[in-house]
Short mmCIF file of C-alpha atoms and ligand atoms in Angstrom, two decimals:
data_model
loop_
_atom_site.label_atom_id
_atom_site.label_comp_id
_atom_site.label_asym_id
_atom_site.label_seq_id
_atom_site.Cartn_x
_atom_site.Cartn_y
_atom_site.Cartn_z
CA UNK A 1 7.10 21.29 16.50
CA UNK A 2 4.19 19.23 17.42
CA UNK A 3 1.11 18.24 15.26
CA UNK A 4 -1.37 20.80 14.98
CA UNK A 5 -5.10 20.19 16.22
CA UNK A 6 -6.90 19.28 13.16
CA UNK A 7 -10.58 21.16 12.36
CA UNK A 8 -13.66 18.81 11.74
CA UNK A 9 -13.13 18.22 8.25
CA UNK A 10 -16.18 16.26 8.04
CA UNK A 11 -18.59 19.87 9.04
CA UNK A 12 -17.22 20.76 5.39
CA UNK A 13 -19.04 20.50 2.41
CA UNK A 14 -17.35 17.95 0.09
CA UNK A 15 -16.45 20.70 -2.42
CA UNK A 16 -14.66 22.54 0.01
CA UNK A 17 -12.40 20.17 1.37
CA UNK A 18 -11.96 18.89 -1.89
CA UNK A 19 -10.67 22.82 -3.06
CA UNK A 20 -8.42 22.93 0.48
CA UNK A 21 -6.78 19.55 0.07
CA UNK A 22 -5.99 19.94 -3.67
CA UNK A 23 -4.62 23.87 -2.73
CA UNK A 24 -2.55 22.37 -0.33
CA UNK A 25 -1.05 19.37 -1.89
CA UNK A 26 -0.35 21.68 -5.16
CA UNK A 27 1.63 24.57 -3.10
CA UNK A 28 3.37 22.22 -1.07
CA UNK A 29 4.33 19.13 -2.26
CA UNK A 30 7.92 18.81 -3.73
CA UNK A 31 7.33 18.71 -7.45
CA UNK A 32 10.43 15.96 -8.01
CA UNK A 33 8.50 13.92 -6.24
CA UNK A 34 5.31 13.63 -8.05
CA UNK A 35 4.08 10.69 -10.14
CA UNK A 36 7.10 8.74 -8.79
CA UNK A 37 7.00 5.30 -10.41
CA UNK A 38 8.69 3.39 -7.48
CA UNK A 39 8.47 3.51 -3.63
CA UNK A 40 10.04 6.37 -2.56
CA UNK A 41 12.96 6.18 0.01
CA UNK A 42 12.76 7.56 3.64
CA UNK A 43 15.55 10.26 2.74
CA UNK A 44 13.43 11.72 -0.13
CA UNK A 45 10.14 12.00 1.37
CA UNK A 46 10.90 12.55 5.60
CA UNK A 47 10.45 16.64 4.96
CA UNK A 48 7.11 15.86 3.51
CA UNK A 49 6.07 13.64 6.27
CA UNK A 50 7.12 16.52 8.17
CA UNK A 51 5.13 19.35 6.61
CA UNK A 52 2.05 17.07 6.88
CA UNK A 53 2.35 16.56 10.57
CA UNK A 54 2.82 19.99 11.31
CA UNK A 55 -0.17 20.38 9.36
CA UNK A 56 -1.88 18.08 11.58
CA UNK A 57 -2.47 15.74 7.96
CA UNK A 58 -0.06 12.89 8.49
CA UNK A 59 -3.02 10.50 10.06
CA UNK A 60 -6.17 11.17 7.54
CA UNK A 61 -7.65 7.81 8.98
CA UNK A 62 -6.44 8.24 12.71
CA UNK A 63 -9.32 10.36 15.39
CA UNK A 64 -8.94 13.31 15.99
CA UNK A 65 -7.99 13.11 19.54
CA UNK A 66 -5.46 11.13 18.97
CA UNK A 67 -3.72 13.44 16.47
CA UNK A 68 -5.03 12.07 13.21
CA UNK A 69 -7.42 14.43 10.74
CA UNK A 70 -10.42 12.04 12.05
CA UNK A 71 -11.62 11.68 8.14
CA UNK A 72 -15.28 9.88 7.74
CA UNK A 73 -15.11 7.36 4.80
CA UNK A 74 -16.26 10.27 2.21
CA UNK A 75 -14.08 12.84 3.33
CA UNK A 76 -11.13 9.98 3.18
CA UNK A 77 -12.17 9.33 -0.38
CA UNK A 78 -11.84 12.77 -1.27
CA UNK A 79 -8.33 12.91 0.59
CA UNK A 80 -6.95 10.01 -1.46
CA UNK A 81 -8.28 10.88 -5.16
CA UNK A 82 -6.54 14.52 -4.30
CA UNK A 83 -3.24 13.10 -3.20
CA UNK A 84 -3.44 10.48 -6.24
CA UNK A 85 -4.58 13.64 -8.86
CA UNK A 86 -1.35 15.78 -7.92
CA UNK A 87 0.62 12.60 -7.88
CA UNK A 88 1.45 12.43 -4.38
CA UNK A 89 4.04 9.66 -3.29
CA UNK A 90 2.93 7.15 -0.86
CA UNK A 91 5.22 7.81 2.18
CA UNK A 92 6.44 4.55 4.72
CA UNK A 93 2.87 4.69 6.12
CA UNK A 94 2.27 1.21 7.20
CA UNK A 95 2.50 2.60 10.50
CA UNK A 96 -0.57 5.40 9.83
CA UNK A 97 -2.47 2.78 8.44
CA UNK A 98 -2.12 -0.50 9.80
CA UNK A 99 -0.60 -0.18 12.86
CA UNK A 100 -2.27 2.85 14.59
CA UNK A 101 -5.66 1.77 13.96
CA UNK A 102 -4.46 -1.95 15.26
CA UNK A 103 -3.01 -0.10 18.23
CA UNK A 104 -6.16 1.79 19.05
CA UNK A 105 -7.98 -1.30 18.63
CA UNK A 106 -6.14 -4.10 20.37
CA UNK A 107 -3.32 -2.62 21.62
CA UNK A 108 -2.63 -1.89 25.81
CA UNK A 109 -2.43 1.28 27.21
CA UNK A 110 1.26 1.27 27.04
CA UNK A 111 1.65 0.40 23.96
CA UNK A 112 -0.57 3.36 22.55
CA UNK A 113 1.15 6.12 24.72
CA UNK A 114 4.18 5.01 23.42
CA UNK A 115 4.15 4.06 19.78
CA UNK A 116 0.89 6.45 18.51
CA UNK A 117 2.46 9.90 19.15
CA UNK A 118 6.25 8.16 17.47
CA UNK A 119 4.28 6.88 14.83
CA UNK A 120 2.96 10.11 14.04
CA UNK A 121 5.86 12.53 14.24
CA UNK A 122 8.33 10.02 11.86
CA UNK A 123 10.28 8.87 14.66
CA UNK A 124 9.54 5.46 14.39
CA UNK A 125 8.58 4.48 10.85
CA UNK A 126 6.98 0.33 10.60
CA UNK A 127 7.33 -2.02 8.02
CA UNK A 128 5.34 -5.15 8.00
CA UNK A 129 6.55 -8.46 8.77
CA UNK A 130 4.09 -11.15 7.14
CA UNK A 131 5.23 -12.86 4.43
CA UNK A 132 8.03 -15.74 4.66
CA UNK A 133 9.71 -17.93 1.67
CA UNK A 134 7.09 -20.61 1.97
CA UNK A 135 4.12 -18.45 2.84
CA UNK A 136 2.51 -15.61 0.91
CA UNK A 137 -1.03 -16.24 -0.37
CA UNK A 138 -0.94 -18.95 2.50
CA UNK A 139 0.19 -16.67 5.27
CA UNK A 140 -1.61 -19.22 7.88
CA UNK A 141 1.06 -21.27 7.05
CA UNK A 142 4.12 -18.85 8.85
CA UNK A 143 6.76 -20.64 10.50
CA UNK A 144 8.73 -17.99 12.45
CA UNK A 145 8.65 -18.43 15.86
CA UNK A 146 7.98 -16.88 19.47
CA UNK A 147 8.54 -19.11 22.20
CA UNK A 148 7.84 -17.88 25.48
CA UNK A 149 11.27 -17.40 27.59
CA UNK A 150 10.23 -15.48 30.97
CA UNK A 151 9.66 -11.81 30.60
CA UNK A 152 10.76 -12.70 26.53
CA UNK A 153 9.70 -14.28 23.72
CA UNK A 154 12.87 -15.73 21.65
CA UNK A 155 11.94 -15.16 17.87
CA UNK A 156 13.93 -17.18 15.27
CA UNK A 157 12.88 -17.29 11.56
CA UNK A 158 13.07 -15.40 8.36
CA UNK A 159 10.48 -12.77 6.84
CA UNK A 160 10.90 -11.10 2.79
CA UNK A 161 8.97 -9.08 0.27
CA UNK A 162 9.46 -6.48 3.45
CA UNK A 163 8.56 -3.32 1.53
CA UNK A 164 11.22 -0.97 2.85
CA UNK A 165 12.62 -2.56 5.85
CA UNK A 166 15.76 -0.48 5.65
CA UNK A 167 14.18 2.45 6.08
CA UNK A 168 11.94 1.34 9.12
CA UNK A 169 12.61 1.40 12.36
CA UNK A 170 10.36 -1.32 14.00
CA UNK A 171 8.53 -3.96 12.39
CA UNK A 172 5.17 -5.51 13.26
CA UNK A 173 5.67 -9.34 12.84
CA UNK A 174 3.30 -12.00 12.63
CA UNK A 175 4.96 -15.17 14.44
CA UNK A 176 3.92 -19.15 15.56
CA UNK A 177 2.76 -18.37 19.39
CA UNK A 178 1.63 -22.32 19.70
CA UNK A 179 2.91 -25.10 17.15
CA UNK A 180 -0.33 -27.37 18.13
CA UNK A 181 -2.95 -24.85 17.82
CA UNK A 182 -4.81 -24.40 14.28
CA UNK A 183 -2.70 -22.70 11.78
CA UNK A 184 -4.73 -19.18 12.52
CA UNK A 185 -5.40 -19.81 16.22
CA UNK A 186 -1.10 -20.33 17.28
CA UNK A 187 -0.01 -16.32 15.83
CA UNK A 188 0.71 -13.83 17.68
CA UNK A 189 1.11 -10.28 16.74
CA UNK A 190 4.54 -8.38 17.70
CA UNK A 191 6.27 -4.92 18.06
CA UNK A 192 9.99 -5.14 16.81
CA UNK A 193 12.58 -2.69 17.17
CA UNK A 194 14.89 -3.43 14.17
CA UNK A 195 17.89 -2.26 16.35
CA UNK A 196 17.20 -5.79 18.75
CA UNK A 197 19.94 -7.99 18.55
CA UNK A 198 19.61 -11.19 16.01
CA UNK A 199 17.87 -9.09 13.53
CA UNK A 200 19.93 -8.82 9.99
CA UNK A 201 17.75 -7.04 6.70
CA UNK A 202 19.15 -7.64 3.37
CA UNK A 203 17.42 -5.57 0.94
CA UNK A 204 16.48 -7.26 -2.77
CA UNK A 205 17.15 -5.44 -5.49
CA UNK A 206 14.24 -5.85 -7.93
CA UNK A 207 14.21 -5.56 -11.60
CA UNK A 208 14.05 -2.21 -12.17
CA UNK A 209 16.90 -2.05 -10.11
CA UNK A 210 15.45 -0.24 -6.93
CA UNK A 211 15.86 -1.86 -3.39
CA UNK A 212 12.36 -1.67 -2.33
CA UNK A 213 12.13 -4.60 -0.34
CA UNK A 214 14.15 -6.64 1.62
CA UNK A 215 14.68 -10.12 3.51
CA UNK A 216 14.58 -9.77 7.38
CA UNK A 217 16.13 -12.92 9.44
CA UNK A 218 15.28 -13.16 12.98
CA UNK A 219 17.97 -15.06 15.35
CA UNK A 220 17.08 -15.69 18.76
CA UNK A 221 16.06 -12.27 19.02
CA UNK A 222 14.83 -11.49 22.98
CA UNK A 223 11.53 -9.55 22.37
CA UNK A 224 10.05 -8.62 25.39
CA UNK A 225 6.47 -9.57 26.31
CA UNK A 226 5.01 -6.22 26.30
CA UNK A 227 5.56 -6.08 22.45
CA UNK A 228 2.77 -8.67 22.03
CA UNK A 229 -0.18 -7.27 20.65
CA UNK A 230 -3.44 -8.76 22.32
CA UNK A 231 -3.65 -12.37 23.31
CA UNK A 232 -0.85 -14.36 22.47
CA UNK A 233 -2.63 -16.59 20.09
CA UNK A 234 -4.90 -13.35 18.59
CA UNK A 235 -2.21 -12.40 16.09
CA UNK A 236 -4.42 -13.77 12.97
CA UNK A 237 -7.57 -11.45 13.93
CA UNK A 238 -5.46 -9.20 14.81
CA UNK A 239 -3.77 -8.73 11.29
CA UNK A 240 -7.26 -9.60 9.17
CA UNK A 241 -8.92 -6.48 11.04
CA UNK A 242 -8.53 -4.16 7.78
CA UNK A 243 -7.80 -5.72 4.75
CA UNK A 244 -11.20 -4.94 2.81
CA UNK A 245 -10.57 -0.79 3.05
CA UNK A 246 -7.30 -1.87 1.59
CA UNK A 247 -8.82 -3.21 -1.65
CA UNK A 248 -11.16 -0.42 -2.28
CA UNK A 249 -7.76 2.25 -1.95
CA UNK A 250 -5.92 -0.07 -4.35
CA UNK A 251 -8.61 -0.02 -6.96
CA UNK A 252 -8.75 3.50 -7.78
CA UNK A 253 -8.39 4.27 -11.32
CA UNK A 254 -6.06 6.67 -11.10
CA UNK A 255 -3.10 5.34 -11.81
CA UNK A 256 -4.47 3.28 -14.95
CA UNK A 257 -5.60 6.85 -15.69
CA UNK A 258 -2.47 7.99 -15.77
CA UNK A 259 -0.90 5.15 -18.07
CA UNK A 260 -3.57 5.75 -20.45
CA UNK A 261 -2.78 9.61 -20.54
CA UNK A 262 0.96 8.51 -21.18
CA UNK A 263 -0.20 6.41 -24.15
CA UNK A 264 -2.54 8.62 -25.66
CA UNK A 265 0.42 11.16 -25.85
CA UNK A 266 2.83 9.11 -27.30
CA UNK A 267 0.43 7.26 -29.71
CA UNK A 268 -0.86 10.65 -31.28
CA UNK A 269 3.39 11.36 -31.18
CA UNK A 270 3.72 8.61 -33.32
CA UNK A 271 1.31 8.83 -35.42
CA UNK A 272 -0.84 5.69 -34.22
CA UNK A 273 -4.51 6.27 -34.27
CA UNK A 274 -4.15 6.08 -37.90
CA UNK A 275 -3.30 2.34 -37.62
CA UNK A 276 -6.91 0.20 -37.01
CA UNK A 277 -4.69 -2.27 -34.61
CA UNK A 278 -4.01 -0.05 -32.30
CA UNK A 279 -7.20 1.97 -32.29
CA UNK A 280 -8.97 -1.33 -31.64
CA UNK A 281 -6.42 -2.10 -29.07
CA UNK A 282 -6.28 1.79 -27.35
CA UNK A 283 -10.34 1.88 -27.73
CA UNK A 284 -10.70 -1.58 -25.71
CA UNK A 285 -8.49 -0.27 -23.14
CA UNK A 286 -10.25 3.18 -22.40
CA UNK A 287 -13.23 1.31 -22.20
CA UNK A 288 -12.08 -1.03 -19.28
CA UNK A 289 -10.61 2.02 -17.80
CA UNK A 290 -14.13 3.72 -17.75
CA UNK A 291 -15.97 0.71 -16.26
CA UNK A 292 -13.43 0.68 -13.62
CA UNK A 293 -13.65 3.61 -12.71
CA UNK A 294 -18.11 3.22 -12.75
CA UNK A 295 -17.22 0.01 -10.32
CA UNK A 296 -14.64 2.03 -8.12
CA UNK A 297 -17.43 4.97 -7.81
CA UNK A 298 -19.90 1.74 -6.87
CA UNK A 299 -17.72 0.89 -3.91
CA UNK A 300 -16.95 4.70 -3.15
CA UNK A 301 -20.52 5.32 -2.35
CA UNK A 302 -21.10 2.05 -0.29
CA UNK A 303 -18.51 3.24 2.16
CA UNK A 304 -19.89 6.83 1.91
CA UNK A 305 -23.17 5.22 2.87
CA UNK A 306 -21.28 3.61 5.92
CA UNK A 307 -21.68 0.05 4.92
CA UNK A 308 -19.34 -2.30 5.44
CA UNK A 309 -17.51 -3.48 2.00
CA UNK A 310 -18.49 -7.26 1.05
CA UNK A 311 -16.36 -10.03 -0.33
CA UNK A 312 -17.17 -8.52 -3.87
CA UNK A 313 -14.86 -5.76 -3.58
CA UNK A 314 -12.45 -8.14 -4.71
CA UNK A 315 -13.59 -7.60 -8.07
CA UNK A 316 -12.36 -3.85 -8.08
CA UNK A 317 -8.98 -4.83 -7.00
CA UNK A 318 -8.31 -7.53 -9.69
CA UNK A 319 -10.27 -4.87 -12.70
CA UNK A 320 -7.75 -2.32 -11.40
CA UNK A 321 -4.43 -4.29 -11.04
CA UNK A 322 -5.22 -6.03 -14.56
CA UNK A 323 -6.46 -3.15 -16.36
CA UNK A 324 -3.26 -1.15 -15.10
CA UNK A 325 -1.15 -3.65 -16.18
CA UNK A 326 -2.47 -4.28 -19.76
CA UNK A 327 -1.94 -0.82 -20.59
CA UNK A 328 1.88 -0.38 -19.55
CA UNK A 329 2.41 -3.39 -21.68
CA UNK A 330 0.84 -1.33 -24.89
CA UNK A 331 2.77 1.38 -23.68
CA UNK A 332 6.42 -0.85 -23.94
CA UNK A 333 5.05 -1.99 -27.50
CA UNK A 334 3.91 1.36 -28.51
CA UNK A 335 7.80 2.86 -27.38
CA UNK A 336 8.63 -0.32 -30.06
CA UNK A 337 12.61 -0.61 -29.68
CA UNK A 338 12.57 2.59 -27.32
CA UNK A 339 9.95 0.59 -25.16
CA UNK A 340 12.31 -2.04 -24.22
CA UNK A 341 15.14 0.31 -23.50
CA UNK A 342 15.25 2.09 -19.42
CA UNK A 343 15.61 5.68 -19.14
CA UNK A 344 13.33 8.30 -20.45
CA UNK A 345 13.11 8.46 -24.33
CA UNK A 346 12.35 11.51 -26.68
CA UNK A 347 9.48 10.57 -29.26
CA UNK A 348 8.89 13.79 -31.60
CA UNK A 349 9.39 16.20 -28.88
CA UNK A 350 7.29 13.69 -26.06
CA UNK A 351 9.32 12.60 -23.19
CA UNK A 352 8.84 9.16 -22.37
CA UNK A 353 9.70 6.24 -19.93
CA UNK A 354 8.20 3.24 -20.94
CA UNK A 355 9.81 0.52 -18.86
CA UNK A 356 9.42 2.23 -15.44
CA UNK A 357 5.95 1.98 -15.63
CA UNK A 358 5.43 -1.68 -16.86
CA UNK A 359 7.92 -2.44 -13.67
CA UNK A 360 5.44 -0.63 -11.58
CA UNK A 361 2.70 -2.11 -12.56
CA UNK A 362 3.91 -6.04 -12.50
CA UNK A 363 3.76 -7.13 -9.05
CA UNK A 364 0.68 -5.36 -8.82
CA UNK A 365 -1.29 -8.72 -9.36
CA UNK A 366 0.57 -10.01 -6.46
CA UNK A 367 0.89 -7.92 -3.30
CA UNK A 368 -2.64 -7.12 -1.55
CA UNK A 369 -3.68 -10.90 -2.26
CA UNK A 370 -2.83 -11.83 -5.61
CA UNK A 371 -5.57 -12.04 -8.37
CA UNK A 372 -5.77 -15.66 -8.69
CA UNK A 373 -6.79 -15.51 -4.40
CA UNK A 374 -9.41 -12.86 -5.60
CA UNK A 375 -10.45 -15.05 -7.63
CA UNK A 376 -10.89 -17.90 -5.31
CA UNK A 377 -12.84 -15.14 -2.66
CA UNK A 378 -15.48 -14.18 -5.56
CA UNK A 379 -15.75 -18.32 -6.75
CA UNK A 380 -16.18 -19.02 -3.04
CA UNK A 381 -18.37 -16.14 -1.14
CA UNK A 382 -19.56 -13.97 -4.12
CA UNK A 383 -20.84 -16.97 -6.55
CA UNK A 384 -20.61 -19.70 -4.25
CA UNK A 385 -19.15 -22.08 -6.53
CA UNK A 386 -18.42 -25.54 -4.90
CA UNK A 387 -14.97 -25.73 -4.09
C1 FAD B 1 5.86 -5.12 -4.34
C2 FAD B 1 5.56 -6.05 -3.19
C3 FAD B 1 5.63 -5.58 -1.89
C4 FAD B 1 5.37 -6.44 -0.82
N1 FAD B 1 5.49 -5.97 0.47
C5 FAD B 1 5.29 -6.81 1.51
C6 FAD B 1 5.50 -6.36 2.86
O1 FAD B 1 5.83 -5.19 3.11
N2 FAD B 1 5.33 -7.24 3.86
C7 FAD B 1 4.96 -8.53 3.64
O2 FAD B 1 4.80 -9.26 4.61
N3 FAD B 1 4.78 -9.00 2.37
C8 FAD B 1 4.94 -8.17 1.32
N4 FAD B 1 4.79 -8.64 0.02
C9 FAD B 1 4.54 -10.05 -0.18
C10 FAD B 1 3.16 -10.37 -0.68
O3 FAD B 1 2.22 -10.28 0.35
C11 FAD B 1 3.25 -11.80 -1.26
O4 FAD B 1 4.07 -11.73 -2.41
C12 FAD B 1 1.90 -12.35 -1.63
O5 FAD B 1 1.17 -12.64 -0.48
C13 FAD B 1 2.04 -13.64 -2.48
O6 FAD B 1 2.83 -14.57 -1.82
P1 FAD B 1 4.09 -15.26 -2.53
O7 FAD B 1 4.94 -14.21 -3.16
O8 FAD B 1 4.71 -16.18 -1.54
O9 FAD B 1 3.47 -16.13 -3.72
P2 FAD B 1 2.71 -17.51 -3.60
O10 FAD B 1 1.70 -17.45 -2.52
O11 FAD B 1 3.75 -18.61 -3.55
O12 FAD B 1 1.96 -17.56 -4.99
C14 FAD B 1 2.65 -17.87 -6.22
C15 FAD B 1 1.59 -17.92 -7.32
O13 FAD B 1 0.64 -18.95 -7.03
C16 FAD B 1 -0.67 -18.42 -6.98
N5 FAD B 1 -1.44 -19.08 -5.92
C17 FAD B 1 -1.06 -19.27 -4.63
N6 FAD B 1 -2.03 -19.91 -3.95
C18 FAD B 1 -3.05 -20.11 -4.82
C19 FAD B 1 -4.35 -20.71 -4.71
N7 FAD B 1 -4.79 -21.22 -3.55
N8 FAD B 1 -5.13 -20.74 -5.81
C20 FAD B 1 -4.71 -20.23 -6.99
N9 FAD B 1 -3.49 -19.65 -7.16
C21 FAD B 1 -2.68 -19.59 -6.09
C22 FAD B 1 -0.50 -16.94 -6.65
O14 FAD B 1 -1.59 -16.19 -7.09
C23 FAD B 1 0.77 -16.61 -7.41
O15 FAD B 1 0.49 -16.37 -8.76
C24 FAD B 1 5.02 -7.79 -1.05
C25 FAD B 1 4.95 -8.26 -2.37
C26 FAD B 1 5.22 -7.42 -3.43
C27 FAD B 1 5.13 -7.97 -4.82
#
């Protein structure tokens, strides 16, 4: 069955899409699957994909004509806070929203009619291929290669940190076009079938013990010239085109939210607000949860304005990440030797997992641009400190 031909959400009042999209995620969203505290695998979550396409919801972000729910930034808002209230897994959907929007953007002709309408229906599912051993916060620095071979390119090299390469079945790669250009200027931007020859993915098991991400090694792999994206040498613009929107979707309070409803549960369990320490320690915490949630609805109602986010934003994605973090680690010392122990614990009748979500929320301060690179943006364009 193909996608249905979404209404204009955005002719709806806010409280009525609001009341649809909540209706909808409640009666038919698999309830094993909510509040998840890892990336979910392919296997789990492909017949949600699949009621969400048919719905003609897979593509919030994506027009309309193209088979997306053509969202303005208000109406997207409202979207994401639904899906994050019911506790709505993220699904593989690098490929909704990096690389359609890339596609539509820079991408030829071909390459649209070809990858949009896969992209959409779950046939082919993208992970991204940026980050290398020796470059992370310094992506610039990439040292995988493309070297021009007639109608090929020949990449060798090695990408990790893939988030779910096993699962996907392309990859969009960043790779060194020109060794003699400027670090940005010699990238170009790639389409990668996984099944292409050379290619081997290893996934890493990470400490919680799920294989979320993976190492992907590239041995003179023939990729063939239509899978460049733009100009040969455009890869860096290419890739930079929508990282702010990113930051404002990662700074929702939500999921702090919800690691502060898990510790108020447990603490009142225990017996806690009786002990001053922890008040003082609980009471600090709800208060940076409130003032991130006053920044988030700052940002919120720039883009509802239609202005474009500023280097600030970076604020809201290091308050978020932080304050997230800082409460799963009262939550492990509030479980006390239960906290350190994995599995789900019963405290006087409250069922609890402490560990999964202090795993959840640790590389949090890493992937997205880690906070100490935040920090350098706001030093450098927000205060203008001298560097
Ligand atoms: C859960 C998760 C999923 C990910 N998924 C993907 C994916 O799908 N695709 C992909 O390409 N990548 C992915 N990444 C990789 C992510 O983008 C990188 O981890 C990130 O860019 C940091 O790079 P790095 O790990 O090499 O650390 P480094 O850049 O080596 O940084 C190490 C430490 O040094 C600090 N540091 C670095 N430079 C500076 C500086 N100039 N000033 C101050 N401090 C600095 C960092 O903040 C960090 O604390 C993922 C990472 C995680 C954690």
């Amino acid at each position: 069955m193909s996608a249905a031909a979404a209404p204009d959400y955005n002719a709806m009042s806010d409280d009525a899409f609001r009341r649809e999209a909540r209706t909808f995620f409640e009666q038919n969203y698999p309830e094993e699957l909510r509040y998840v505290l890892r990336r979910v695998r392919w296997e789990e979550i492909k017949g949600w994909w699949r009621t969400l396409y048919e719905k003609g919801w897979i593509a919030p972000n994506w027009p309309r004509d193209r088979g997306g729910m053509g969202l303005d930034a208000a109406k997207m808002v409202i979207f994401l806070e639904e899906m994050e209230r019911h506790g709505v897994a993220r699904p593989p959907d690098q490929g909704i929203t990096q690389v359609g929007p890339i596609l539509m953007k820079f991408g030829s002709a071909e390459q649209q009619a070809f990858y949009l309408p896969r992209t959409l229906s779950g046939e082919v599912i993208w992970c991204q291929g940026y980050s290398e051993p020796n470059a992370g916060s310094d992506l610039a620095s990439l040292q995988t290669s493309a070297v021009p071979e007639g109608e090929h390119y020949i990449v060798n090299g090695q990408k990790i940190w893939t988030t779910l390469a096993h699962d996907a079945t392309h990859i969009y790669l960043l790779a060194r076009t020109d060794r003699q250009a400027k670090k940005q200027e010699g990238i170009g931007f790639f389409l990668v079938d996984l099944k292409t020859p050379g290619i081997t993915i290893r996934p890493i098991r990470n400490i919680a013990g799920h294989e979320e991400f993976c190492e992907v090694f590239f041995d003179n792999v023939r990729v063939p010239r239509a899978a460049l994206v733009g100009e040969p040498n455009q890869g860096w613009t290419v890739a930079k085109a929508l990282l702010s929107y990113e930051r404002l979707n990662i700074g929702s309070p939500r999921r702090p939210q919800y690691a502060l409803n898990r510790l108020e549960r447990i603490a009142r369990a225990k017996g806690l607000f009786t002990d001053p320490g922890f008040v003082d320690r609980f009471t600090a915490l709800k208060l940076d949860l409130e003032d991130l949630a006053a920044l988030y609805a700052r940002y919120v109602a720039q883009v509802k304005r239609g202005e474009p986010l500023g280097q600030d934003v970076s604020s809201l994605k290091i308050w978020a990440m932080e304050t997230w973090q800082h409460l799963t680690e009262l939550l492990v010392e509030t479980g006390a030797e239960e906290g350190v122990i994995a599995g789900v614990h019963d405290i006087a009748g409250v069922e609890t997992d402490f560990l999964s979500p202090f795993y959840y929320a640790r590389p949090a301060t890493i992937y997205g641009g880690s906070s100490e690179i935040q920090r350098n943006i706001l030093a450098k364009y927000v205060l203008k400190l001298p560097s």
